[in-house]
Amino acid sequence: MPLYKRIFVAIDGSPTSDKALDESIRLAQSCGASLRLLHVVDELGYVNGFEPAMNYVNEIVPLMREAGEKLLTHGRQKALDKGVAADSVLVIGGPGRISEHVNEQASLANADLIVLGSHGRRGLG
């Protein structure tokens, strides 16, 4: 019986996220699991208050969505190139912390394992 059937991977394009994806693919190969990739578009992470609201809604958010879709497409292809089945989910912000979106989506995916990259900090903040 395989250790994991469904591995959930949160990706954001950072170097640690890329390493998490690579390790998830390796792990999925070894136990015959599939991957579910997640990217959360953090709309509020880029608000600076200087751009008009309509520019933000009509220009910035669509660019963020497009970048997220490209990131997920690249991640799926990377997995498929290694023989690992993968699908993906793009979440467009909304209320709550990113960690809450990760937890919710992992539950919906019936994930056996959640993998994500570390932010590199040590100890308590």
mmCIF file of N, CA and C in Angstrom:
data_model
loop_
_atom_site.group_PDB
_atom_site.id
_atom_site.type_symbol
_atom_site.label_atom_id
_atom_site.label_comp_id
_atom_site.label_asym_id
_atom_site.label_seq_id
_atom_site.Cartn_x
_atom_site.Cartn_y
_atom_site.Cartn_z
ATOM 1 N N MET A 1 0.849 -1.186 0.000
ATOM 2 C CA MET A 1 0.000 0.000 0.000
ATOM 3 C C MET A 1 0.894 1.248 0.000
ATOM 4 N N PRO A 2 0.641 2.184 -0.934
ATOM 5 C CA PRO A 2 1.488 3.371 -1.010
ATOM 6 C C PRO A 2 1.339 4.253 0.239
ATOM 7 N N LEU A 3 2.445 4.888 0.574
ATOM 8 C CA LEU A 3 2.450 5.787 1.726
ATOM 9 C C LEU A 3 1.548 6.990 1.481
ATOM 10 N N TYR A 4 1.658 7.576 0.280
ATOM 11 C CA TYR A 4 0.843 8.731 -0.080
ATOM 12 C C TYR A 4 0.187 8.485 -1.425
ATOM 13 N N LYS A 5 -1.060 8.922 -1.552
ATOM 14 C CA LYS A 5 -1.762 8.847 -2.824
ATOM 15 C C LYS A 5 -1.922 10.226 -3.451
ATOM 16 N N ARG A 6 -2.097 11.232 -2.599
ATOM 17 C CA ARG A 6 -2.368 12.586 -3.066
ATOM 18 C C ARG A 6 -1.485 13.559 -2.280
ATOM 19 N N ILE A 7 -0.562 14.198 -2.986
ATOM 20 C CA ILE A 7 0.352 15.161 -2.371
ATOM 21 C C ILE A 7 -0.057 16.559 -2.815
ATOM 22 N N PHE A 8 -0.197 17.439 -1.853
ATOM 23 C CA PHE A 8 -0.644 18.807 -2.084
ATOM 24 C C PHE A 8 0.563 19.728 -1.963
ATOM 25 N N VAL A 9 0.786 20.572 -2.980
ATOM 26 C CA VAL A 9 1.971 21.428 -3.006
ATOM 27 C C VAL A 9 1.556 22.879 -3.247
ATOM 28 N N ALA A 10 1.883 23.740 -2.296
ATOM 29 C CA ALA A 10 1.649 25.175 -2.446
ATOM 30 C C ALA A 10 2.894 25.790 -3.071
ATOM 31 N N ILE A 11 2.704 26.517 -4.184
ATOM 32 C CA ILE A 11 3.851 27.104 -4.872
ATOM 33 C C ILE A 11 3.634 28.599 -5.083
ATOM 34 N N ASP A 12 4.762 29.340 -5.066
ATOM 35 C CA ASP A 12 4.686 30.781 -5.290
ATOM 36 C C ASP A 12 5.795 31.292 -6.209
ATOM 37 N N GLY A 13 6.604 30.402 -6.751
ATOM 38 C CA GLY A 13 7.664 30.812 -7.665
ATOM 39 C C GLY A 13 8.980 31.154 -6.990
ATOM 40 N N SER A 14 9.040 31.106 -5.679
ATOM 41 C CA SER A 14 10.280 31.392 -4.957
ATOM 42 C C SER A 14 11.221 30.195 -5.050
ATOM 43 N N PRO A 15 12.505 30.393 -4.783
ATOM 44 C CA PRO A 15 13.452 29.268 -4.811
ATOM 45 C C PRO A 15 13.068 28.140 -3.848
ATOM 46 N N THR A 16 12.584 28.481 -2.651
ATOM 47 C CA THR A 16 12.195 27.417 -1.721
ATOM 48 C C THR A 16 10.941 26.691 -2.203
ATOM 49 N N SER A 17 10.055 27.411 -2.862
ATOM 50 C CA SER A 17 8.870 26.789 -3.439
ATOM 51 C C SER A 17 9.261 25.829 -4.557
ATOM 52 N N ASP A 18 10.219 26.236 -5.378
ATOM 53 C CA ASP A 18 10.709 25.361 -6.456
ATOM 54 C C ASP A 18 11.319 24.085 -5.886
ATOM 55 N N LYS A 19 12.061 24.210 -4.795
ATOM 56 C CA LYS A 19 12.648 23.029 -4.155
ATOM 57 C C LYS A 19 11.557 22.120 -3.588
ATOM 58 N N ALA A 20 10.521 22.720 -3.011
ATOM 59 C CA ALA A 20 9.403 21.936 -2.484
ATOM 60 C C ALA A 20 8.711 21.170 -3.605
ATOM 61 N N LEU A 21 8.532 21.818 -4.751
ATOM 62 C CA LEU A 21 7.912 21.145 -5.891
ATOM 63 C C LEU A 21 8.783 19.994 -6.373
ATOM 64 N N ASP A 22 10.082 20.232 -6.503
ATOM 65 C CA ASP A 22 10.996 19.168 -6.940
ATOM 66 C C ASP A 22 10.952 17.976 -5.985
ATOM 67 N N GLU A 23 10.966 18.248 -4.693
ATOM 68 C CA GLU A 23 10.925 17.161 -3.706
ATOM 69 C C GLU A 23 9.584 16.433 -3.756
ATOM 70 N N SER A 24 8.503 17.169 -3.976
ATOM 71 C CA SER A 24 7.178 16.554 -4.082
ATOM 72 C C SER A 24 7.096 15.626 -5.287
ATOM 73 N N ILE A 25 7.688 16.066 -6.397
ATOM 74 C CA ILE A 25 7.697 15.232 -7.603
ATOM 75 C C ILE A 25 8.485 13.958 -7.344
ATOM 76 N N ARG A 26 9.651 14.104 -6.699
ATOM 77 C CA ARG A 26 10.475 12.929 -6.386
ATOM 78 C C ARG A 26 9.713 11.962 -5.483
ATOM 79 N N LEU A 27 9.062 12.496 -4.476
ATOM 80 C CA LEU A 27 8.300 11.668 -3.544
ATOM 81 C C LEU A 27 7.122 11.000 -4.258
ATOM 82 N N ALA A 28 6.428 11.748 -5.103
ATOM 83 C CA ALA A 28 5.293 11.183 -5.844
ATOM 84 C C ALA A 28 5.753 10.055 -6.768
ATOM 85 N N GLN A 29 6.908 10.228 -7.394
ATOM 86 C CA GLN A 29 7.453 9.167 -8.249
ATOM 87 C C GLN A 29 7.696 7.900 -7.441
ATOM 88 N N SER A 30 8.244 8.046 -6.248
ATOM 89 C CA SER A 30 8.632 6.884 -5.449
ATOM 90 C C SER A 30 7.441 6.118 -4.894
ATOM 91 N N CYS A 31 6.307 6.798 -4.722
ATOM 92 C CA CYS A 31 5.166 6.075 -4.141
ATOM 93 C C CYS A 31 3.942 6.058 -5.053
ATOM 94 N N GLY A 32 4.092 6.524 -6.299
ATOM 95 C CA GLY A 32 2.986 6.463 -7.250
ATOM 96 C C GLY A 32 1.848 7.420 -6.932
ATOM 97 N N ALA A 33 2.156 8.520 -6.294
ATOM 98 C CA ALA A 33 1.131 9.496 -5.920
ATOM 99 C C ALA A 33 0.906 10.501 -7.044
ATOM 100 N N SER A 34 -0.190 11.229 -6.941
ATOM 101 C CA SER A 34 -0.452 12.351 -7.833
ATOM 102 C C SER A 34 -0.273 13.643 -7.038
ATOM 103 N N LEU A 35 -0.135 14.744 -7.768
ATOM 104 C CA LEU A 35 0.051 16.044 -7.133
ATOM 105 C C LEU A 35 -1.133 16.960 -7.398
ATOM 106 N N ARG A 36 -1.436 17.781 -6.439
ATOM 107 C CA ARG A 36 -2.342 18.915 -6.614
ATOM 108 C C ARG A 36 -1.525 20.143 -6.264
ATOM 109 N N LEU A 37 -1.370 21.046 -7.219
ATOM 110 C CA LEU A 37 -0.619 22.274 -7.019
ATOM 111 C C LEU A 37 -1.576 23.412 -6.705
ATOM 112 N N LEU A 38 -1.153 24.304 -5.832
ATOM 113 C CA LEU A 38 -1.956 25.462 -5.461
ATOM 114 C C LEU A 38 -1.109 26.714 -5.546
ATOM 115 N N HIS A 39 -1.703 27.760 -6.112
ATOM 116 C CA HIS A 39 -1.110 29.092 -6.029
ATOM 117 C C HIS A 39 -2.204 30.040 -5.578
ATOM 118 N N VAL A 40 -1.894 30.849 -4.577
ATOM 119 C CA VAL A 40 -2.842 31.844 -4.074
ATOM 120 C C VAL A 40 -2.381 33.215 -4.534
ATOM 121 N N VAL A 41 -3.240 33.902 -5.263
ATOM 122 C CA VAL A 41 -2.953 35.272 -5.669
ATOM 123 C C VAL A 41 -3.309 36.162 -4.480
ATOM 124 N N ASP A 42 -2.293 36.741 -3.883
ATOM 125 C CA ASP A 42 -2.476 37.602 -2.718
ATOM 126 C C ASP A 42 -2.671 39.034 -3.198
ATOM 127 N N GLU A 43 -3.905 39.369 -3.515
ATOM 128 C CA GLU A 43 -4.220 40.688 -4.070
ATOM 129 C C GLU A 43 -3.768 41.831 -3.170
ATOM 130 N N LEU A 44 -3.943 41.666 -1.894
ATOM 131 C CA LEU A 44 -3.634 42.750 -0.966
ATOM 132 C C LEU A 44 -2.135 42.905 -0.717
ATOM 133 N N GLY A 45 -1.357 41.917 -1.105
ATOM 134 C CA GLY A 45 0.082 41.984 -0.906
ATOM 135 C C GLY A 45 0.756 43.036 -1.761
ATOM 136 N N TYR A 46 0.051 43.544 -2.767
ATOM 137 C CA TYR A 46 0.653 44.503 -3.688
ATOM 138 C C TYR A 46 -0.035 45.861 -3.694
ATOM 139 N N VAL A 47 -0.962 46.052 -2.785
ATOM 140 C CA VAL A 47 -1.651 47.337 -2.715
ATOM 141 C C VAL A 47 -0.701 48.359 -2.095
ATOM 142 N N ASN A 48 -0.518 49.474 -2.781
ATOM 143 C CA ASN A 48 0.331 50.517 -2.209
ATOM 144 C C ASN A 48 -0.450 51.799 -1.943
ATOM 145 N N GLY A 49 -1.695 51.855 -2.391
ATOM 146 C CA GLY A 49 -2.531 53.010 -2.129
ATOM 147 C C GLY A 49 -2.331 54.177 -3.084
ATOM 148 N N PHE A 50 -1.377 54.038 -3.999
ATOM 149 C CA PHE A 50 -1.112 55.135 -4.921
ATOM 150 C C PHE A 50 -1.832 54.984 -6.255
ATOM 151 N N GLU A 51 -2.189 53.761 -6.627
ATOM 152 C CA GLU A 51 -2.869 53.583 -7.904
ATOM 153 C C GLU A 51 -4.381 53.704 -7.703
ATOM 154 N N PRO A 52 -5.073 54.211 -8.707
ATOM 155 C CA PRO A 52 -6.539 54.266 -8.618
ATOM 156 C C PRO A 52 -7.111 52.855 -8.526
ATOM 157 N N ALA A 53 -8.198 52.726 -7.808
ATOM 158 C CA ALA A 53 -8.802 51.411 -7.582
ATOM 159 C C ALA A 53 -9.116 50.689 -8.887
ATOM 160 N N MET A 54 -9.616 51.398 -9.878
ATOM 161 C CA MET A 54 -9.980 50.750 -11.140
ATOM 162 C C MET A 54 -8.747 50.242 -11.879
ATOM 163 N N ASN A 55 -7.638 50.938 -11.805
ATOM 164 C CA ASN A 55 -6.399 50.441 -12.420
ATOM 165 C C ASN A 55 -5.958 49.155 -11.734
ATOM 166 N N TYR A 56 -6.085 49.138 -10.441
ATOM 167 C CA TYR A 56 -5.708 47.952 -9.681
ATOM 168 C C TYR A 56 -6.578 46.763 -10.099
ATOM 169 N N VAL A 57 -7.884 46.976 -10.126
ATOM 170 C CA VAL A 57 -8.825 45.902 -10.461
ATOM 171 C C VAL A 57 -8.700 45.474 -11.922
ATOM 172 N N ASN A 58 -8.548 46.438 -12.828
ATOM 173 C CA ASN A 58 -8.550 46.133 -14.259
ATOM 174 C C ASN A 58 -7.185 45.765 -14.824
ATOM 175 N N GLU A 59 -6.099 46.146 -14.156
ATOM 176 C CA GLU A 59 -4.767 45.908 -14.714
ATOM 177 C C GLU A 59 -3.889 45.025 -13.829
ATOM 178 N N ILE A 60 -3.750 45.380 -12.564
ATOM 179 C CA ILE A 60 -2.793 44.677 -11.698
ATOM 180 C C ILE A 60 -3.276 43.273 -11.353
ATOM 181 N N VAL A 61 -4.508 43.148 -10.904
ATOM 182 C CA VAL A 61 -5.019 41.827 -10.524
ATOM 183 C C VAL A 61 -5.010 40.855 -11.713
ATOM 184 N N PRO A 62 -5.440 41.255 -12.912
ATOM 185 C CA PRO A 62 -5.342 40.333 -14.049
ATOM 186 C C PRO A 62 -3.904 39.891 -14.348
ATOM 187 N N LEU A 63 -2.951 40.797 -14.187
ATOM 188 C CA LEU A 63 -1.545 40.407 -14.388
ATOM 189 C C LEU A 63 -1.103 39.401 -13.334
ATOM 190 N N MET A 64 -1.545 39.583 -12.109
ATOM 191 C CA MET A 64 -1.211 38.637 -11.038
ATOM 192 C C MET A 64 -1.847 37.272 -11.315
ATOM 193 N N ARG A 65 -3.072 37.293 -11.792
ATOM 194 C CA ARG A 65 -3.772 36.041 -12.127
ATOM 195 C C ARG A 65 -3.044 35.316 -13.258
ATOM 196 N N GLU A 66 -2.656 36.054 -14.286
ATOM 197 C CA GLU A 66 -1.935 35.469 -15.414
ATOM 198 C C GLU A 66 -0.610 34.864 -14.960
ATOM 199 N N ALA A 67 0.105 35.571 -14.102
ATOM 200 C CA ALA A 67 1.381 35.054 -13.591
ATOM 201 C C ALA A 67 1.160 33.782 -12.780
ATOM 202 N N GLY A 68 0.093 33.737 -11.994
ATOM 203 C CA GLY A 68 -0.226 32.543 -11.217
ATOM 204 C C GLY A 68 -0.568 31.357 -12.105
ATOM 205 N N GLU A 69 -1.328 31.614 -13.163
ATOM 206 C CA GLU A 69 -1.683 30.544 -14.093
ATOM 207 C C GLU A 69 -0.443 29.994 -14.800
ATOM 208 N N LYS A 70 0.478 30.893 -15.175
ATOM 209 C CA LYS A 70 1.727 30.447 -15.812
ATOM 210 C C LYS A 70 2.561 29.608 -14.851
ATOM 211 N N LEU A 71 2.627 30.032 -13.609
ATOM 212 C CA LEU A 71 3.369 29.293 -12.595
ATOM 213 C C LEU A 71 2.801 27.885 -12.426
ATOM 214 N N LEU A 72 1.489 27.780 -12.361
ATOM 215 C CA LEU A 72 0.852 26.472 -12.216
ATOM 216 C C LEU A 72 1.048 25.608 -13.462
ATOM 217 N N THR A 73 0.953 26.206 -14.629
ATOM 218 C CA THR A 73 1.174 25.467 -15.872
ATOM 219 C C THR A 73 2.589 24.900 -15.906
ATOM 220 N N HIS A 74 3.558 25.722 -15.532
ATOM 221 C CA HIS A 74 4.959 25.274 -15.498
ATOM 222 C C HIS A 74 5.137 24.131 -14.488
ATOM 223 N N GLY A 75 4.521 24.263 -13.320
ATOM 224 C CA GLY A 75 4.625 23.216 -12.301
ATOM 225 C C GLY A 75 3.998 21.908 -12.746
ATOM 226 N N ARG A 76 2.818 21.993 -13.367
ATOM 227 C CA ARG A 76 2.163 20.774 -13.872
ATOM 228 C C ARG A 76 3.030 20.102 -14.926
ATOM 229 N N GLN A 77 3.581 20.898 -15.838
ATOM 230 C CA GLN A 77 4.416 20.340 -16.898
ATOM 231 C C GLN A 77 5.675 19.693 -16.334
ATOM 232 N N LYS A 78 6.255 20.312 -15.341
ATOM 233 C CA LYS A 78 7.444 19.762 -14.683
ATOM 234 C C LYS A 78 7.137 18.379 -14.102
ATOM 235 N N ALA A 79 5.971 18.257 -13.471
ATOM 236 C CA ALA A 79 5.561 16.969 -12.912
ATOM 237 C C ALA A 79 5.290 15.952 -14.020
ATOM 238 N N LEU A 80 4.551 16.371 -15.039
ATOM 239 C CA LEU A 80 4.227 15.466 -16.146
ATOM 240 C C LEU A 80 5.475 14.974 -16.858
ATOM 241 N N ASP A 81 6.480 15.851 -16.999
ATOM 242 C CA ASP A 81 7.742 15.459 -17.628
ATOM 243 C C ASP A 81 8.452 14.360 -16.850
ATOM 244 N N LYS A 82 8.145 14.258 -15.552
ATOM 245 C CA LYS A 82 8.743 13.221 -14.699
ATOM 246 C C LYS A 82 7.791 12.036 -14.506
ATOM 247 N N GLY A 83 6.690 12.050 -15.257
ATOM 248 C CA GLY A 83 5.754 10.930 -15.183
ATOM 249 C C GLY A 83 4.793 10.977 -14.009
ATOM 250 N N VAL A 84 4.597 12.151 -13.434
ATOM 251 C CA VAL A 84 3.715 12.297 -12.270
ATOM 252 C C VAL A 84 2.460 13.060 -12.685
ATOM 253 N N ALA A 85 1.304 12.479 -12.410
ATOM 254 C CA ALA A 85 0.029 13.147 -12.698
ATOM 255 C C ALA A 85 -0.122 14.352 -11.774
ATOM 256 N N ALA A 86 -0.566 15.456 -12.352
ATOM 257 C CA ALA A 86 -0.720 16.673 -11.555
ATOM 258 C C ALA A 86 -1.871 17.509 -12.073
ATOM 259 N N ASP A 87 -2.597 18.122 -11.144
ATOM 260 C CA ASP A 87 -3.588 19.121 -11.485
ATOM 261 C C ASP A 87 -3.329 20.332 -10.604
ATOM 262 N N SER A 88 -4.126 21.371 -10.765
ATOM 263 C CA SER A 88 -3.820 22.589 -10.031
ATOM 264 C C SER A 88 -5.065 23.404 -9.728
ATOM 265 N N VAL A 89 -4.900 24.302 -8.751
ATOM 266 C CA VAL A 89 -5.957 25.225 -8.343
ATOM 267 C C VAL A 89 -5.333 26.596 -8.167
ATOM 268 N N LEU A 90 -5.996 27.607 -8.717
ATOM 269 C CA LEU A 90 -5.594 28.995 -8.530
ATOM 270 C C LEU A 90 -6.662 29.659 -7.679
ATOM 271 N N VAL A 91 -6.260 30.207 -6.541
ATOM 272 C CA VAL A 91 -7.189 30.902 -5.651
ATOM 273 C C VAL A 91 -6.879 32.386 -5.727
ATOM 274 N N ILE A 92 -7.898 33.176 -5.975
ATOM 275 C CA ILE A 92 -7.731 34.621 -6.050
ATOM 276 C C ILE A 92 -8.103 35.214 -4.699
ATOM 277 N N GLY A 93 -7.087 35.488 -3.906
ATOM 278 C CA GLY A 93 -7.209 36.161 -2.614
ATOM 279 C C GLY A 93 -8.473 35.889 -1.842
ATOM 280 N N GLY A 94 -9.053 36.930 -1.358
ATOM 281 C CA GLY A 94 -10.240 36.817 -0.536
ATOM 282 C C GLY A 94 -9.873 36.934 0.936
ATOM 283 N N PRO A 95 -10.871 36.839 1.799
ATOM 284 C CA PRO A 95 -10.600 36.993 3.224
ATOM 285 C C PRO A 95 -9.765 35.828 3.750
ATOM 286 N N GLY A 96 -9.015 36.104 4.769
ATOM 287 C CA GLY A 96 -8.215 35.065 5.414
ATOM 288 C C GLY A 96 -6.758 35.107 5.002
ATOM 289 N N ARG A 97 -5.966 34.389 5.761
ATOM 290 C CA ARG A 97 -4.540 34.297 5.504
ATOM 291 C C ARG A 97 -4.285 33.253 4.430
ATOM 292 N N ILE A 98 -3.136 33.345 3.792
ATOM 293 C CA ILE A 98 -2.777 32.376 2.757
ATOM 294 C C ILE A 98 -2.751 30.971 3.352
ATOM 295 N N SER A 99 -2.264 30.835 4.566
ATOM 296 C CA SER A 99 -2.216 29.517 5.206
ATOM 297 C C SER A 99 -3.608 28.910 5.348
ATOM 298 N N GLU A 100 -4.612 29.743 5.546
ATOM 299 C CA GLU A 100 -5.982 29.237 5.644
ATOM 300 C C GLU A 100 -6.470 28.724 4.292
ATOM 301 N N HIS A 101 -6.082 29.418 3.213
ATOM 302 C CA HIS A 101 -6.444 28.950 1.871
ATOM 303 C C HIS A 101 -5.747 27.611 1.574
ATOM 304 N N VAL A 102 -4.482 27.496 1.968
ATOM 305 C CA VAL A 102 -3.747 26.248 1.762
ATOM 306 C C VAL A 102 -4.450 25.112 2.500
ATOM 307 N N ASN A 103 -4.779 25.334 3.753
ATOM 308 C CA ASN A 103 -5.438 24.303 4.556
ATOM 309 C C ASN A 103 -6.784 23.896 3.960
ATOM 310 N N GLU A 104 -7.574 24.884 3.562
ATOM 311 C CA GLU A 104 -8.893 24.599 2.983
ATOM 312 C C GLU A 104 -8.764 23.785 1.689
ATOM 313 N N GLN A 105 -7.879 24.217 0.802
ATOM 314 C CA GLN A 105 -7.717 23.522 -0.480
ATOM 315 C C GLN A 105 -7.134 22.125 -0.298
ATOM 316 N N ALA A 106 -6.229 21.961 0.652
ATOM 317 C CA ALA A 106 -5.667 20.630 0.923
ATOM 318 C C ALA A 106 -6.757 19.686 1.431
ATOM 319 N N SER A 107 -7.648 20.201 2.250
ATOM 320 C CA SER A 107 -8.772 19.386 2.740
ATOM 321 C C SER A 107 -9.693 18.995 1.594
ATOM 322 N N LEU A 108 -9.998 19.951 0.719
ATOM 323 C CA LEU A 108 -10.865 19.666 -0.422
ATOM 324 C C LEU A 108 -10.238 18.629 -1.362
ATOM 325 N N ALA A 109 -8.910 18.614 -1.430
ATOM 326 C CA ALA A 109 -8.200 17.681 -2.309
ATOM 327 C C ALA A 109 -7.994 16.315 -1.662
ATOM 328 N N ASN A 110 -8.416 16.160 -0.422
ATOM 329 C CA ASN A 110 -8.168 14.913 0.321
ATOM 330 C C ASN A 110 -6.686 14.554 0.311
ATOM 331 N N ALA A 111 -5.854 15.551 0.590
ATOM 332 C CA ALA A 111 -4.405 15.367 0.551
ATOM 333 C C ALA A 111 -3.924 14.501 1.712
ATOM 334 N N ASP A 112 -2.975 13.628 1.390
ATOM 335 C CA ASP A 112 -2.314 12.817 2.411
ATOM 336 C C ASP A 112 -1.111 13.547 2.996
ATOM 337 N N LEU A 113 -0.600 14.518 2.237
ATOM 338 C CA LEU A 113 0.601 15.238 2.625
ATOM 339 C C LEU A 113 0.545 16.644 2.037
ATOM 340 N N ILE A 114 0.956 17.636 2.827
ATOM 341 C CA ILE A 114 1.071 19.010 2.351
ATOM 342 C C ILE A 114 2.548 19.363 2.333
ATOM 343 N N VAL A 115 3.005 19.882 1.182
ATOM 344 C CA VAL A 115 4.400 20.273 1.034
ATOM 345 C C VAL A 115 4.449 21.747 0.651
ATOM 346 N N LEU A 116 5.317 22.494 1.306
ATOM 347 C CA LEU A 116 5.544 23.890 0.945
ATOM 348 C C LEU A 116 6.949 24.287 1.329
ATOM 349 N N GLY A 117 7.442 25.322 0.683
ATOM 350 C CA GLY A 117 8.789 25.794 0.967
ATOM 351 C C GLY A 117 8.820 26.641 2.229
ATOM 352 N N SER A 118 9.944 26.634 2.888
ATOM 353 C CA SER A 118 10.140 27.437 4.084
ATOM 354 C C SER A 118 10.458 28.870 3.685
ATOM 355 N N HIS A 119 10.075 29.798 4.510
ATOM 356 C CA HIS A 119 10.428 31.198 4.246
ATOM 357 C C HIS A 119 11.847 31.512 4.695
ATOM 358 N N GLY A 120 12.524 30.553 5.298
ATOM 359 C CA GLY A 120 13.922 30.720 5.637
ATOM 360 C C GLY A 120 14.194 31.340 6.989
ATOM 361 N N ARG A 121 13.185 31.723 7.734
ATOM 362 C CA ARG A 121 13.405 32.299 9.062
ATOM 363 C C ARG A 121 13.707 31.183 10.049
ATOM 364 N N ARG A 122 14.353 31.545 11.114
ATOM 365 C CA ARG A 122 14.676 30.573 12.163
ATOM 366 C C ARG A 122 14.093 31.072 13.493
ATOM 367 N N GLY A 123 13.616 30.139 14.279
ATOM 368 C CA GLY A 123 13.141 30.494 15.614
ATOM 369 C C GLY A 123 11.819 31.240 15.605
ATOM 370 N N LEU A 124 11.446 31.721 16.747
ATOM 371 C CA LEU A 124 10.189 32.447 16.906
ATOM 372 C C LEU A 124 10.345 33.883 16.479
ATOM 373 N N GLY A 125 9.332 34.390 15.817
ATOM 374 C CA GLY A 125 9.338 35.775 15.379
ATOM 375 C C GLY A 125 8.716 36.693 16.396
#
